[in-house]
mmCIF file of C-alpha atoms in Angstrom:
data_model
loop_
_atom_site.group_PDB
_atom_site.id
_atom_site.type_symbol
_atom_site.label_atom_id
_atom_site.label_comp_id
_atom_site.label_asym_id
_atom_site.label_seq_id
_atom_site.Cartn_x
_atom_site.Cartn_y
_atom_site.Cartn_z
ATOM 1 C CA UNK L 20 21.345 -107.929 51.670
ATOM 2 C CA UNK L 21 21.697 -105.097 53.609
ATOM 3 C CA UNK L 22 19.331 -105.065 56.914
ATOM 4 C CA UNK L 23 16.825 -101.896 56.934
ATOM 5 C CA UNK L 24 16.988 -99.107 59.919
ATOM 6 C CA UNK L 25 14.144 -98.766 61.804
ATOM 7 C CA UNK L 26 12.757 -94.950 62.307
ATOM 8 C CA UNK L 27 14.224 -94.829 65.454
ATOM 9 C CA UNK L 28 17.955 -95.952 64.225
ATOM 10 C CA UNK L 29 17.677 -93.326 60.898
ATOM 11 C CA UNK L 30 16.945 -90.594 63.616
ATOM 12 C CA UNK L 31 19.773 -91.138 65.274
ATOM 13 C CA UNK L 32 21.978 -90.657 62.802
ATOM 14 C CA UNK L 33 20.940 -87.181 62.841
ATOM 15 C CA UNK L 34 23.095 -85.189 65.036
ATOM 16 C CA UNK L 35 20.702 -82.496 65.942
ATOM 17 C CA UNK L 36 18.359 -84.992 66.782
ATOM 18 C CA UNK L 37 20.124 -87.423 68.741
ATOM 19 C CA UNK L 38 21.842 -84.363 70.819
ATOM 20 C CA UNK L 39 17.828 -83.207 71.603
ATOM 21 C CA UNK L 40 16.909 -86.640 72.058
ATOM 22 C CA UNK L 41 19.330 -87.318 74.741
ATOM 23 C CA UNK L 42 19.017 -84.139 76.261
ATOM 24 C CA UNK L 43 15.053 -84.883 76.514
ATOM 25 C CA UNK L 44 16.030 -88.358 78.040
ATOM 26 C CA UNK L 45 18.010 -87.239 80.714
ATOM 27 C CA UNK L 46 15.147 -84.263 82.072
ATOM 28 C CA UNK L 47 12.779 -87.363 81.625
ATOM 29 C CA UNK L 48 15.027 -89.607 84.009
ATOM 30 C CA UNK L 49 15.557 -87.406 86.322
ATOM 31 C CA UNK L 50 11.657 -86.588 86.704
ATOM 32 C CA UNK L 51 10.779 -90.347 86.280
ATOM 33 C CA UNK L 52 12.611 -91.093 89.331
ATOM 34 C CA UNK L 53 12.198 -87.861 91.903
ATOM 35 C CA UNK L 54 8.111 -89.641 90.975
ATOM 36 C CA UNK L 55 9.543 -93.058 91.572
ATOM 37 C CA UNK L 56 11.172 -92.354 95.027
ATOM 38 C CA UNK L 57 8.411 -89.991 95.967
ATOM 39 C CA UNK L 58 6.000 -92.627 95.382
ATOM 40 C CA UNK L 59 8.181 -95.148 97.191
ATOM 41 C CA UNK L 60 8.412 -92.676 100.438
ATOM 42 C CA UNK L 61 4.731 -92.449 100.634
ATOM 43 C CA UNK L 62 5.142 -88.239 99.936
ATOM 44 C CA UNK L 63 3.066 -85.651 98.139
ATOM 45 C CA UNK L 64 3.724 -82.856 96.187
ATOM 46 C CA UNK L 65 2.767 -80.603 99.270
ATOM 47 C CA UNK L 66 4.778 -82.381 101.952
ATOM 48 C CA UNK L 67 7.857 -82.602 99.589
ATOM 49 C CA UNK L 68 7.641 -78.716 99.089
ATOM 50 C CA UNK L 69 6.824 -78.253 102.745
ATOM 51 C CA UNK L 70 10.457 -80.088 103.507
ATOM 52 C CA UNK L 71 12.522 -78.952 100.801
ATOM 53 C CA UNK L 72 11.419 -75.469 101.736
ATOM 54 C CA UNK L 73 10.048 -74.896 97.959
ATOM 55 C CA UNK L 74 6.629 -73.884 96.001
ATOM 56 C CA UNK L 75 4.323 -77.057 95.605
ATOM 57 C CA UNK L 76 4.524 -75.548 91.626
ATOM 58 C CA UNK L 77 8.273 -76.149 91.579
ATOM 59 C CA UNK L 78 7.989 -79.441 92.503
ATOM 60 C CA UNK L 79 5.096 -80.138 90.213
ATOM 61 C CA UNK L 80 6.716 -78.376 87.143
ATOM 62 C CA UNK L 81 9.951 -80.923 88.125
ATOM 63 C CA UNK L 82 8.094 -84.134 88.049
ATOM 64 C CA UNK L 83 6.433 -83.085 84.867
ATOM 65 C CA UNK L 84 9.148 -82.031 82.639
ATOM 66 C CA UNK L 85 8.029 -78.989 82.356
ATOM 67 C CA UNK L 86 10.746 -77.207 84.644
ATOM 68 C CA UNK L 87 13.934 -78.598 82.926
ATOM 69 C CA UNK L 88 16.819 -76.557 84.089
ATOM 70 C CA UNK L 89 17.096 -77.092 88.457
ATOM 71 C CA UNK L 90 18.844 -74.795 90.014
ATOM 72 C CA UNK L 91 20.874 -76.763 92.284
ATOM 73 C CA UNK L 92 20.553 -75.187 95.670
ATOM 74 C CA UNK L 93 16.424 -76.388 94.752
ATOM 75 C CA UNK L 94 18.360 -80.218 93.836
ATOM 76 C CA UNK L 95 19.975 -79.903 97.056
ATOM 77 C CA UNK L 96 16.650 -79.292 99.011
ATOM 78 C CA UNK L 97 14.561 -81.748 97.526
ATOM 79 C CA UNK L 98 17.755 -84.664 97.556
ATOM 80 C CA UNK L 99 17.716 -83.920 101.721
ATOM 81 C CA UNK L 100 14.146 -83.693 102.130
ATOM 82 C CA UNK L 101 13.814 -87.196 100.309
ATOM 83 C CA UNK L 102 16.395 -88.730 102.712
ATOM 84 C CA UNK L 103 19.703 -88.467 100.339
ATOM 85 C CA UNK L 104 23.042 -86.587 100.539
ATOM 86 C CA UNK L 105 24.546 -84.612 97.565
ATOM 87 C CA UNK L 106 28.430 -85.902 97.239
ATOM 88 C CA UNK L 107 31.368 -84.538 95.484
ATOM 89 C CA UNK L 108 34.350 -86.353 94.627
ATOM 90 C CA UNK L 109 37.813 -86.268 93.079
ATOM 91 C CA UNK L 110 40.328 -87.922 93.616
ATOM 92 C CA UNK L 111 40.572 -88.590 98.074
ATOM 93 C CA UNK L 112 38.013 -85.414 98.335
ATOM 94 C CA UNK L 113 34.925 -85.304 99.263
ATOM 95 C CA UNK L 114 32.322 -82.745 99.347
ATOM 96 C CA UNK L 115 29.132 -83.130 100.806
ATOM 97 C CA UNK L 116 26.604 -80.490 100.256
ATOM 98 C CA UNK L 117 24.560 -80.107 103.521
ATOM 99 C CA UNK L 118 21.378 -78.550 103.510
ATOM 100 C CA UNK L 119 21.023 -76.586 106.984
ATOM 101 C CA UNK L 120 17.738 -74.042 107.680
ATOM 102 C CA UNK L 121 17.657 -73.264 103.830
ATOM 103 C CA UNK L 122 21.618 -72.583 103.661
ATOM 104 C CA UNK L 123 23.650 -74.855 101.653
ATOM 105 C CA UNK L 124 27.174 -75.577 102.882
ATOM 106 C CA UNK L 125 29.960 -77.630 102.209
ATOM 107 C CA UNK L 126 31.657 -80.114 104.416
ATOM 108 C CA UNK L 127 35.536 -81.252 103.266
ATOM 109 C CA UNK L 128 36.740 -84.721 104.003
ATOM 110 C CA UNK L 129 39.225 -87.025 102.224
ATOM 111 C CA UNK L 130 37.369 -89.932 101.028
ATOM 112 C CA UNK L 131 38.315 -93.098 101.886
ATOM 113 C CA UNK L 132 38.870 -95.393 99.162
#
């Protein structure tokens, strides 16, 4: 007997659809928890633009999906103003993307592993 897909699983198998789906799920994540933290750190839409030096629209269009693509100097800004670092690694480097009176820079160290 041979055990009948739900909707969800025959959409899947669609590659166009999967490759939108997952693209959809990942803008949704990434709102669902720049809401979740924001919520957690007490801060509005105004007071995170104030700090991240951005529109109150930007971050509004961010938490609801409908700004998808972030530039990431704006990523930077809001990561900082809600108490986080930006970090990039390979291999024993490490970049750290400071966010300094509205100028990103970079600071080199080797990580230590």
């Amino acid at each position: 007997m041979t055990k009948l897909l739900s909707t969800y699983e025959r959409k899947m198998k669609d590659a166009k659809f999967k490759k939108a789906h997952e693209k959809s799920y990942k803008d949704l994540l990434f709102s669902e928890l720049m809401i979740a933290v924001m919520e957690n750190d007490e801060k509005s839409i105004r007071k995170l633009a104030k700090e991240a030096h951005l529109s109150p629209s930007v971050i509004q269009d961010i938490r609801t999906g409908k700004q998808r693509d972030i530039k990431v100097s704006n990523f930077i800004h809001i990561a900082h103003a809600l108490g986080y670092e930006v970090i990039l690694e390979k291999g024993n480097e490490r970049l750290t993307l400071q966010d300094a009176n509205k100028h990103i820079s970079v600071v080199s160290s080797n990580a230590s592993v």
